[in-house]
mmCIF file of C-alpha atoms in Angstrom:
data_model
loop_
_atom_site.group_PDB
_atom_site.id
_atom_site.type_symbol
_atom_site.label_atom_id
_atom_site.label_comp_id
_atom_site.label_asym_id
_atom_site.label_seq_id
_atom_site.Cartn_x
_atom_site.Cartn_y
_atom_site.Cartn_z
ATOM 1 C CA UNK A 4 0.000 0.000 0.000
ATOM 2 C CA UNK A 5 0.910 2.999 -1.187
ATOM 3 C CA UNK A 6 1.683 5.764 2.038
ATOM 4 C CA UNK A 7 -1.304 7.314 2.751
ATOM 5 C CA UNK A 8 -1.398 11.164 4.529
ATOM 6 C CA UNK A 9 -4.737 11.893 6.570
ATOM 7 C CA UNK A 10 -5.252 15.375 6.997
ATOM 8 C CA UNK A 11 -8.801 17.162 8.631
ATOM 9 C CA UNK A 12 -9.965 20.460 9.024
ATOM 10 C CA UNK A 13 -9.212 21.744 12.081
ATOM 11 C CA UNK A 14 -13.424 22.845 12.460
ATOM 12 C CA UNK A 15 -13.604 19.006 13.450
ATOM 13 C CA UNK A 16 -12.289 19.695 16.835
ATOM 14 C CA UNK A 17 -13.958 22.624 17.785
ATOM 15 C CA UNK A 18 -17.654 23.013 19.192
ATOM 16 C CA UNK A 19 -20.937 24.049 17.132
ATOM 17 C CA UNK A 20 -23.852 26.052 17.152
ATOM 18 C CA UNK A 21 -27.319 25.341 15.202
ATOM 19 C CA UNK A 22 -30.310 27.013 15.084
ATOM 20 C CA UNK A 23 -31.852 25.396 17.757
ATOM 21 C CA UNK A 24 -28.721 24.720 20.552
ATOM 22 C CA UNK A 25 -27.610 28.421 20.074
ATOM 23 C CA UNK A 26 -25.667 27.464 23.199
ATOM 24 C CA UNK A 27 -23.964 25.461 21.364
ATOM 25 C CA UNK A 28 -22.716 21.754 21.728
ATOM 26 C CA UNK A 29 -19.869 22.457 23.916
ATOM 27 C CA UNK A 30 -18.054 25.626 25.470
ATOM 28 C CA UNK A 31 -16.382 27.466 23.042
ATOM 29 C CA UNK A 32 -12.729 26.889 21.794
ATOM 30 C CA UNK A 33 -10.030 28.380 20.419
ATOM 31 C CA UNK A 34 -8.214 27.600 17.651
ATOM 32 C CA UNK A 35 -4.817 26.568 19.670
ATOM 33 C CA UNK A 36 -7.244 24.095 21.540
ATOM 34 C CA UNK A 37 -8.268 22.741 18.772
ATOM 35 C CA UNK A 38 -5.009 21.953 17.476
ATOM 36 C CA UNK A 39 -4.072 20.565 20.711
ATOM 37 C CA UNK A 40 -7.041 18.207 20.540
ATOM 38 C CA UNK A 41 -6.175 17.748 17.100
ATOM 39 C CA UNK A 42 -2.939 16.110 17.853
ATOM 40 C CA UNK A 43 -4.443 13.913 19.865
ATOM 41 C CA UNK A 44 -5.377 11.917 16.583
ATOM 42 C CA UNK A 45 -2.092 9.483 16.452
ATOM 43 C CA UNK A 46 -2.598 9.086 12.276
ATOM 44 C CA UNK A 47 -3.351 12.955 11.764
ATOM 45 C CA UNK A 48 -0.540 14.491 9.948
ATOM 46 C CA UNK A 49 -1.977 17.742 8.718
ATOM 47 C CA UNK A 50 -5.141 20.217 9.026
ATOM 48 C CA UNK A 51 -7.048 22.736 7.284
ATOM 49 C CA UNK A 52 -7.212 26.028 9.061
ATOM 50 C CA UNK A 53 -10.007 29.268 9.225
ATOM 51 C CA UNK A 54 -8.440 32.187 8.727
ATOM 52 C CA UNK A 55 -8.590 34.800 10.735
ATOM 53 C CA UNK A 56 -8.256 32.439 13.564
ATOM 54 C CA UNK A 57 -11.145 31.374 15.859
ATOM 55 C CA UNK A 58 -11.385 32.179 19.465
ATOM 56 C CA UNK A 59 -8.830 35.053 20.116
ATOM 57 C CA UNK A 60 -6.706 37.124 18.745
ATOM 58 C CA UNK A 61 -3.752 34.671 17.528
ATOM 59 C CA UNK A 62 -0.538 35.217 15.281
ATOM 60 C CA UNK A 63 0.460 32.810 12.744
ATOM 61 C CA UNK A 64 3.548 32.466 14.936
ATOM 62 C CA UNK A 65 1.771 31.457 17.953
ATOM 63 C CA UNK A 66 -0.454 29.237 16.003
ATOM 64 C CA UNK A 67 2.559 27.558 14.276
ATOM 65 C CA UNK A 68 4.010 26.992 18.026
ATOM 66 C CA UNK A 69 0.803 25.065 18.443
ATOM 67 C CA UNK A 70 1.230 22.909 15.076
ATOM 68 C CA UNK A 71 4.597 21.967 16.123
ATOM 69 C CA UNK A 72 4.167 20.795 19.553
ATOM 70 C CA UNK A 73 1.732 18.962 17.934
ATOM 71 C CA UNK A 74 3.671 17.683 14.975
ATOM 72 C CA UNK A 75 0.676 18.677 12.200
ATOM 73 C CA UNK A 76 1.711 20.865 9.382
ATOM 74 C CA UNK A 77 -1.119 22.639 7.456
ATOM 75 C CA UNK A 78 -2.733 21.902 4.243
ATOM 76 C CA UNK A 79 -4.543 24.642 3.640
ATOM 77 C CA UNK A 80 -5.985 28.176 4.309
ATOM 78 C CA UNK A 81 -9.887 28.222 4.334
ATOM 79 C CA UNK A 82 -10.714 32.746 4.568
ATOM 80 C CA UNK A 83 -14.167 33.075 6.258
ATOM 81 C CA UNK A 84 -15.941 34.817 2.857
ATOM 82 C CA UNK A 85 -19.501 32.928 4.490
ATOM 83 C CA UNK A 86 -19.984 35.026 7.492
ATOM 84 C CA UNK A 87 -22.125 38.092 8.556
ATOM 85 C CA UNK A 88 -20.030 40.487 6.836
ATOM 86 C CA UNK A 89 -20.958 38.524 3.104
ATOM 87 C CA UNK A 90 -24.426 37.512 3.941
ATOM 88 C CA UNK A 91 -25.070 39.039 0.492
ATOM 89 C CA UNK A 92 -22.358 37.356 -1.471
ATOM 90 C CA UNK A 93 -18.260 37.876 -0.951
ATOM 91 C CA UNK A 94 -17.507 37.636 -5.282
ATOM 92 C CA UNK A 95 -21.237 37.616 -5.937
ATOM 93 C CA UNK A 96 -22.281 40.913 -3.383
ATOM 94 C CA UNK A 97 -23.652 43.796 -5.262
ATOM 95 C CA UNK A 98 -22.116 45.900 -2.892
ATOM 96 C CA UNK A 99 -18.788 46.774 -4.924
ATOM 97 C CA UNK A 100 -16.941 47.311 -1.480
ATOM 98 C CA UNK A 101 -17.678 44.058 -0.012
ATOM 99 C CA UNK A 102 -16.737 42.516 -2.670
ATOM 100 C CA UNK A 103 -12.851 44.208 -2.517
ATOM 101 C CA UNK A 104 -13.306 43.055 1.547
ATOM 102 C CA UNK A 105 -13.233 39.399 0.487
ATOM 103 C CA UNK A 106 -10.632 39.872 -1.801
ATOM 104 C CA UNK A 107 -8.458 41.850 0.980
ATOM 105 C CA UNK A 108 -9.162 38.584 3.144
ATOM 106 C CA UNK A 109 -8.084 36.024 0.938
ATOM 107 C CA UNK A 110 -5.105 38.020 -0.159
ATOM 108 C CA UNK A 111 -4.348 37.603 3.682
ATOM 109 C CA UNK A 112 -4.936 34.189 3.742
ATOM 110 C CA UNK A 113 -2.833 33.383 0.915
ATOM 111 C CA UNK A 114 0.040 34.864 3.139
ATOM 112 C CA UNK A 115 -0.889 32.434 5.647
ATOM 113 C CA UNK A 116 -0.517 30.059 2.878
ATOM 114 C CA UNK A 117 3.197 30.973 2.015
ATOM 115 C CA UNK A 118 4.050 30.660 6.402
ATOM 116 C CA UNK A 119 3.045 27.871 6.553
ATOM 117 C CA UNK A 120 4.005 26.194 3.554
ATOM 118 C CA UNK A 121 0.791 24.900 2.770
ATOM 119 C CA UNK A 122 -1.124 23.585 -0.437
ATOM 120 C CA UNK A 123 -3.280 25.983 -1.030
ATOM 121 C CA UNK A 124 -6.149 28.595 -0.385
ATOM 122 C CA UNK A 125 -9.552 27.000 -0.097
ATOM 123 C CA UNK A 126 -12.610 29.293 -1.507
ATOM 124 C CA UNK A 127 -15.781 27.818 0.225
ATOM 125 C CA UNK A 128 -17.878 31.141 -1.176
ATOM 126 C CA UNK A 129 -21.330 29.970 0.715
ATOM 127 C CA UNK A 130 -23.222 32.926 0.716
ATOM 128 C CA UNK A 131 -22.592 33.667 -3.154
ATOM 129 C CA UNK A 132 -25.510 32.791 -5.335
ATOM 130 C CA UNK A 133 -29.367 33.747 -4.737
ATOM 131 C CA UNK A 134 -32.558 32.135 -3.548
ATOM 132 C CA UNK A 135 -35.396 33.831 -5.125
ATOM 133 C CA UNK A 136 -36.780 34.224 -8.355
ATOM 134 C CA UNK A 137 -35.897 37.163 -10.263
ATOM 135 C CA UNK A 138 -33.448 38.219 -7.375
ATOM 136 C CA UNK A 139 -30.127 38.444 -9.364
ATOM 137 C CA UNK A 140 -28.989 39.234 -13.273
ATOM 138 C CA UNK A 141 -27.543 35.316 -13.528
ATOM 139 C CA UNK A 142 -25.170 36.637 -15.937
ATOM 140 C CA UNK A 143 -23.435 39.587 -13.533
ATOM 141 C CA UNK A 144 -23.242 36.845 -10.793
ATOM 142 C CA UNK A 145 -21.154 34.151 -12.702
ATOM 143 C CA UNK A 146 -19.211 36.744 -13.924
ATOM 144 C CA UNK A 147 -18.653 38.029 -10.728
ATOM 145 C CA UNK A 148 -17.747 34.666 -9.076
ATOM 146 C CA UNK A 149 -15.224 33.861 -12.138
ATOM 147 C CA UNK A 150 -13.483 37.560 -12.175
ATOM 148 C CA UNK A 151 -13.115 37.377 -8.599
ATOM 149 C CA UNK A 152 -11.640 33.828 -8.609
ATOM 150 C CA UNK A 153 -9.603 35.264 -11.566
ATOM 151 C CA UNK A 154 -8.369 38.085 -10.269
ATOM 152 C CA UNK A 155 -6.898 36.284 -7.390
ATOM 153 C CA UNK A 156 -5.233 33.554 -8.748
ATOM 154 C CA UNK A 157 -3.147 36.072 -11.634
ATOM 155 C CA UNK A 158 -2.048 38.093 -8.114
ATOM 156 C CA UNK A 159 -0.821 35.236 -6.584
ATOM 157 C CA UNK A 160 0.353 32.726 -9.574
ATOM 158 C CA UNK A 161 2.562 30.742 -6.645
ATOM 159 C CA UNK A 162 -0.278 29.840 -4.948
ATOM 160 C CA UNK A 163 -3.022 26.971 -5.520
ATOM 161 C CA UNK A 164 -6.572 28.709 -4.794
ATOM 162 C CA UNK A 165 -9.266 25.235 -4.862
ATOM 163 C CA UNK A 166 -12.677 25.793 -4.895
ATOM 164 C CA UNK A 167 -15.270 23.667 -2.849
ATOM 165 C CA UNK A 168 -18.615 23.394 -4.405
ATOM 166 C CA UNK A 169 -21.795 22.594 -3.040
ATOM 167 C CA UNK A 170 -25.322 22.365 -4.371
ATOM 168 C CA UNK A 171 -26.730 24.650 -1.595
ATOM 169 C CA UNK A 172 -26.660 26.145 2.233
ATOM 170 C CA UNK A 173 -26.499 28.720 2.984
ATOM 171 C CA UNK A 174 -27.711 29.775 -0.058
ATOM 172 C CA UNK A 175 -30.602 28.439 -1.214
ATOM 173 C CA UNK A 176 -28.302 27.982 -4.652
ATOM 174 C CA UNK A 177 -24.960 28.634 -4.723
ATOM 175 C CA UNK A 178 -22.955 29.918 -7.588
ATOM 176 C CA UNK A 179 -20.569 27.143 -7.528
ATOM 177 C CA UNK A 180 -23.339 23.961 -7.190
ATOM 178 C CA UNK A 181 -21.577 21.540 -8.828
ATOM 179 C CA UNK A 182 -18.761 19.517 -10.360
ATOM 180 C CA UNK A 183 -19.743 20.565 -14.316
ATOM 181 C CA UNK A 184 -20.690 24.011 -13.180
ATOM 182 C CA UNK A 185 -17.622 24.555 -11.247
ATOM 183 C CA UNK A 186 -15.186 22.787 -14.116
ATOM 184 C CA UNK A 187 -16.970 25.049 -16.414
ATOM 185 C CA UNK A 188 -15.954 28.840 -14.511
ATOM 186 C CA UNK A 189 -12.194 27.407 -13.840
ATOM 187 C CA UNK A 190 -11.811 26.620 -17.768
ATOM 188 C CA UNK A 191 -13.370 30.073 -18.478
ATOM 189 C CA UNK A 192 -11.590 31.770 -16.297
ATOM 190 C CA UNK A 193 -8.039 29.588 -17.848
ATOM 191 C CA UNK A 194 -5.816 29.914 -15.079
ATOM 192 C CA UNK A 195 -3.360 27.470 -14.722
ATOM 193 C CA UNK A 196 -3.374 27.655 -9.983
ATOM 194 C CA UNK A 197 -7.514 27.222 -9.922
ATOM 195 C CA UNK A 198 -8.529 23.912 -9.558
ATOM 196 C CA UNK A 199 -11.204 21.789 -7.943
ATOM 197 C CA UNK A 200 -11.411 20.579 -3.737
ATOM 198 C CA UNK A 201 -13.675 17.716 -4.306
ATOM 199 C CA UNK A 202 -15.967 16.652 -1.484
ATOM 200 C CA UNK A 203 -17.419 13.218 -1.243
ATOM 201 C CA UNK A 204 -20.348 14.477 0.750
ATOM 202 C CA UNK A 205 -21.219 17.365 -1.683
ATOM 203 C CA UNK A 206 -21.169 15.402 -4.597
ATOM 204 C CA UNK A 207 -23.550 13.272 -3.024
ATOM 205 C CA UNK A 208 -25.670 15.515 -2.007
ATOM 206 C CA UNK A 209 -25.758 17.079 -5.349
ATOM 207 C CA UNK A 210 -26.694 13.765 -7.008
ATOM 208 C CA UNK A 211 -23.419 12.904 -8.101
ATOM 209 C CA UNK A 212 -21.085 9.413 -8.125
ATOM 210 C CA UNK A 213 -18.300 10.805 -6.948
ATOM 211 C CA UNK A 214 -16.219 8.547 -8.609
ATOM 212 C CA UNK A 215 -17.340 10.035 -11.704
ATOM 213 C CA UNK A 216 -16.790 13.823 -10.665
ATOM 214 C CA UNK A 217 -12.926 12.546 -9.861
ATOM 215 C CA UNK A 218 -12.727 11.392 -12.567
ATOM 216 C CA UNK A 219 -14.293 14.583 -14.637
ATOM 217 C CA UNK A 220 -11.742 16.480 -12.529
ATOM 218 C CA UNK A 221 -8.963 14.694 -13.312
ATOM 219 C CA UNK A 222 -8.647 14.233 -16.769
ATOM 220 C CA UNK A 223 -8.859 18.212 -16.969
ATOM 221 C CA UNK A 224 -6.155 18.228 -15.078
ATOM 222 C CA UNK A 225 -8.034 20.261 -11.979
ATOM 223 C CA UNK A 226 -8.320 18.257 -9.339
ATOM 224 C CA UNK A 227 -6.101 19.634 -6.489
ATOM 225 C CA UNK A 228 -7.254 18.458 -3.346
ATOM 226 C CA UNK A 229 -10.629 15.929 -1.786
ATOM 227 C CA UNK A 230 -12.354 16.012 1.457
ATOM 228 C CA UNK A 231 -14.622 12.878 2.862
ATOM 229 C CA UNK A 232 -17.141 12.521 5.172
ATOM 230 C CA UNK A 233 -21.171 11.075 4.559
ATOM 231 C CA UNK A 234 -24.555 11.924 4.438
ATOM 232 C CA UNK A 235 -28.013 10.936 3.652
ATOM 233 C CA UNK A 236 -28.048 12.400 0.410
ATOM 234 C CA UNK A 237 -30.987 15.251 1.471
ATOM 235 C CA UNK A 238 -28.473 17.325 3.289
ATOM 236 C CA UNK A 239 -25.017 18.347 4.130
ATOM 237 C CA UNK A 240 -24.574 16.001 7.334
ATOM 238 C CA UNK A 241 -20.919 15.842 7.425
ATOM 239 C CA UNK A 242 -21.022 12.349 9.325
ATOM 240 C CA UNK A 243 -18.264 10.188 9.748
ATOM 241 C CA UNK A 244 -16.412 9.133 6.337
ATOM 242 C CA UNK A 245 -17.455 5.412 5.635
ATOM 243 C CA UNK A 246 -20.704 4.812 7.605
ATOM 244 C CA UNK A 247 -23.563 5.243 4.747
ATOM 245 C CA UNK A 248 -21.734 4.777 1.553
ATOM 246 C CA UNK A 249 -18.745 2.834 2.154
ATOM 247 C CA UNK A 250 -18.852 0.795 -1.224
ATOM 248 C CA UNK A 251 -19.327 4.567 -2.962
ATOM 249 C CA UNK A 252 -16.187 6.179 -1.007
ATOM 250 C CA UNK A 253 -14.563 2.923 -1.985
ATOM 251 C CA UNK A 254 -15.313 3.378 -5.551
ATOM 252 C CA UNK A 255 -13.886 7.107 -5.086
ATOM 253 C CA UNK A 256 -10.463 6.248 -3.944
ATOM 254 C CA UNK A 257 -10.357 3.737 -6.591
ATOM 255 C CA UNK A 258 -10.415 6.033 -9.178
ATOM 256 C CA UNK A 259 -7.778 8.552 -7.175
ATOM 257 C CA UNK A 260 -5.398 4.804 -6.949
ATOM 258 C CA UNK A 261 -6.598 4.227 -10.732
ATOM 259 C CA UNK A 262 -5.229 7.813 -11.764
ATOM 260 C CA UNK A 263 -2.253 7.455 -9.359
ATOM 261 C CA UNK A 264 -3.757 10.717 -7.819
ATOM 262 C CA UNK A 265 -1.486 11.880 -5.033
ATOM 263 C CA UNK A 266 -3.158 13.994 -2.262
ATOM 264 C CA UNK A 267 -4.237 13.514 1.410
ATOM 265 C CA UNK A 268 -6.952 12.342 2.189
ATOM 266 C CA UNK A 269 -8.700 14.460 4.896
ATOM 267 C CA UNK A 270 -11.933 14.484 6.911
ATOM 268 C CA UNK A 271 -14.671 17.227 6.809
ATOM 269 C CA UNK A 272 -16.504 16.148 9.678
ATOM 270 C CA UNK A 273 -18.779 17.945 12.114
ATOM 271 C CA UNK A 274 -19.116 15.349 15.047
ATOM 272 C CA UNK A 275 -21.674 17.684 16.939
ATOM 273 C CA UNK A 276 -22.702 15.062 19.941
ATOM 274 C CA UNK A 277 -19.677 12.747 19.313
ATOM 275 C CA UNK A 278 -16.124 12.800 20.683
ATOM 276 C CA UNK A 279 -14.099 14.440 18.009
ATOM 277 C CA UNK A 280 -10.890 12.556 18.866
ATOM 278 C CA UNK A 281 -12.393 9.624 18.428
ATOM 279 C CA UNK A 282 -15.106 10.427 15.304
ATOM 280 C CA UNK A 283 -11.548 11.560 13.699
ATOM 281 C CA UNK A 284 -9.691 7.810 14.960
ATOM 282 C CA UNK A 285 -12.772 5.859 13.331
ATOM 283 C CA UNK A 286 -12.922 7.198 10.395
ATOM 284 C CA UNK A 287 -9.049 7.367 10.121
ATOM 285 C CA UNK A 288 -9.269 3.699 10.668
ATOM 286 C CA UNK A 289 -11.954 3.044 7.813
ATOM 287 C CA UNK A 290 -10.161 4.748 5.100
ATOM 288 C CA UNK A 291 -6.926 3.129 6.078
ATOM 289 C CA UNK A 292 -9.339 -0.223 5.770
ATOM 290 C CA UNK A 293 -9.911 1.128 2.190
ATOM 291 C CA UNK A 294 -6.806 1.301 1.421
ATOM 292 C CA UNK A 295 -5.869 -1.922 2.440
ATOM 293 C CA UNK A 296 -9.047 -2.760 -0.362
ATOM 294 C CA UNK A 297 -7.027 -1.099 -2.422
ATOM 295 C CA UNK A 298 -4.164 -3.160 -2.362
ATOM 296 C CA UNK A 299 -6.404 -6.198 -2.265
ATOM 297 C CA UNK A 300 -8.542 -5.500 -5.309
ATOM 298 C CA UNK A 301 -8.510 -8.094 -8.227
ATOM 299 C CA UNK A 302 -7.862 -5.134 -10.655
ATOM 300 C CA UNK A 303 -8.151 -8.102 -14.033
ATOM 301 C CA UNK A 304 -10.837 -9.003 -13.078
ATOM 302 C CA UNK A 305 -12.555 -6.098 -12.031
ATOM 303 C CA UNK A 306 -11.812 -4.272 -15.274
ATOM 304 C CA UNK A 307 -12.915 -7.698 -17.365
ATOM 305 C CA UNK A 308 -16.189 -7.215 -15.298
ATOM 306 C CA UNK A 309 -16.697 -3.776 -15.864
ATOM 307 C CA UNK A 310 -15.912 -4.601 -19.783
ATOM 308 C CA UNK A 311 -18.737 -6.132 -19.816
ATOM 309 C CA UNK A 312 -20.691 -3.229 -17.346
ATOM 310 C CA UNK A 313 -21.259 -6.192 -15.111
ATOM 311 C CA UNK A 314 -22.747 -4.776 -12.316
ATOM 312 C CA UNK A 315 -22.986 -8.102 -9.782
ATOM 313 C CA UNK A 316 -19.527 -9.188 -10.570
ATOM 314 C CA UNK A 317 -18.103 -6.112 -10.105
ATOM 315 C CA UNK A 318 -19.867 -5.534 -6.964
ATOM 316 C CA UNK A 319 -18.702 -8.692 -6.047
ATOM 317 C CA UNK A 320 -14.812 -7.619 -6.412
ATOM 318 C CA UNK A 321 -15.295 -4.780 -4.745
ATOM 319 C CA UNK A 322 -17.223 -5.775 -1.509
ATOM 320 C CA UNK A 323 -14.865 -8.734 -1.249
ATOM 321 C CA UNK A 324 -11.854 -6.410 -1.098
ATOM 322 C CA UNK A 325 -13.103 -3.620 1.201
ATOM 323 C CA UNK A 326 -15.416 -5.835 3.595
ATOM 324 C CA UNK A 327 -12.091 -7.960 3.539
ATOM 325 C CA UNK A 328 -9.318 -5.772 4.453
ATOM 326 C CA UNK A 329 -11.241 -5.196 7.928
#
């Protein structure tokens, strides 16, 4: 078996809010907890962090002090363009000075990006699309998304900048929805530094086979980075990687093995009423199980049953593998 890196973002280990426990599920922490729960996780090698930090007022000094003692390097830089401040949109808002805010914040992340030595910067731009009717000129909005996407990446031509697409929420639809949709703005906009983060859950819940969207992503040379996790399919759950569609994820790091993708493979997760130390540890241990499939997997004869689209034998193959290596 190829080495595999697990990675998560560091959100996993801190405590949430909904609309109902505005409490929340836990007393607040700060980013430097986090990390220090984070390297609790024995397989954890690097994490995704919010920028500006969470909980206090933090340097990227301190918070590399924290990474360290914790032996966890960063993957990536995720700027908050979802919060209060873009309700109306970061690229998308109509209001021409919010929009140069967001672009001020990810320039600052991207410096992050460069400390730390990380990957890339990762747009999640959550609040940019519409939900009514008639509320937005469709064509002023994509354009918007794609010149502000654009714009960044031709500043900063070092950098990686991956976008995360999702069908919906917070918007009610979001700009970038999907794996087409989003494949389609990166080509337009041509840059060589914007690519795709590709997440299992979102492509579910957007009616995809994720397989399929790696794939997609992939042959136009644009996928840069993947995050796992499950759900039901209705919503964005974030459960733990593995425990709804484990022959699906399975199928999805075949095609990463098949294309001799190199990347980490790293956990968006939300464990809300669950320890996150050991939500992480479980679902660590399931996609090092898949992996193990991997390296079991009758490749001849899966490919002589999927010749022939043979859907039980190749089912067959594949169960025998993953269901195996545990």
């Amino acid at each position: 078996m190829s080495t595999l890196r697990f990675g998560a973002g560091i959100w996993h280990f801190a405590t949430y809010v909904d609309r109902y426990a505005t409490d929340g599920y836990g007393p607040p922490r700060s980013v430097i907890e986090a990390i220090d729960i984070a390297g609790k996780v024995k397989d954890l090698s690097v994490v995704d962090i919010n920028y500006p930090y969470f909980g206090g007022e933090f340097t990227k000094e301190q918070i590399k002090v924290a990474l360290d003692r914790n032996k966890l390097g960063v993957i990536g830089i995720t700027p908050e363009i979802y919060t209060r401040e873009f309700a109306k949109g970061a690229f998308t808002n109509p209001d021409a000075g919010v929009r140069r805010r967001a672009h001020e914040l990810i320039t600052e992340a991207a410096e992050q990006v460069r400390f730390f030595g990380a990957d890339y910067v990762k747009l999640w731009p959550g609040q940019d699309g519409w939900d009514y009717p008639f509320q937005v000129d469709h064509g002023a909005l994509w354009k918007n998304s794609l010149d502000g996407v654009g714009q960044l990446a031709s500043e900063n031509p070092d950098l990686k900048f991956v976008i995360e697409y999702k069908p919906r929420e917070p918007r009610v639809h979001m700009s970038f929805d999907s794996l087409a949709r989003t494949l389609l703005g990166i080509e337009k906009i041509g840059l060589p530094n914007v690519g795709i983060l590709l997440d299992f859950g979102h492509a579910l819940f957007a009616g995809e086979s994720a397989a399929d969207s790696a794939q997609m992503a992939i042959d136009y040379g644009r996928l840069f980075g993947m995050d796992v996790n499950d759900n039901y399919r209705s919503w964005d759950d974030d459960l733990v990687a593995g425990s709804l569609h484990p022959i699906e994820l399975f199928e999805f790091f075949y095609t990463l093995r098949k294309n001799k993708w190199e990347g980490v493979w790293q956990l968006d997760q939300f464990p809300f009423r669950e320890d996150s130390v050991e939500a992480a540890t479980y679902a660590i241990d399931f996609l090092k199980a898949a992996g193990r499939g991997l390296d079991a997997l009758d490749i001849d004869a899966l490919k002589a049953a999927q010749s022939k689209h043979d859907a039980i034998g190749a089912l067959r193959i594949a169960q025998k593998a993953l269901f195996g290596a545990f």
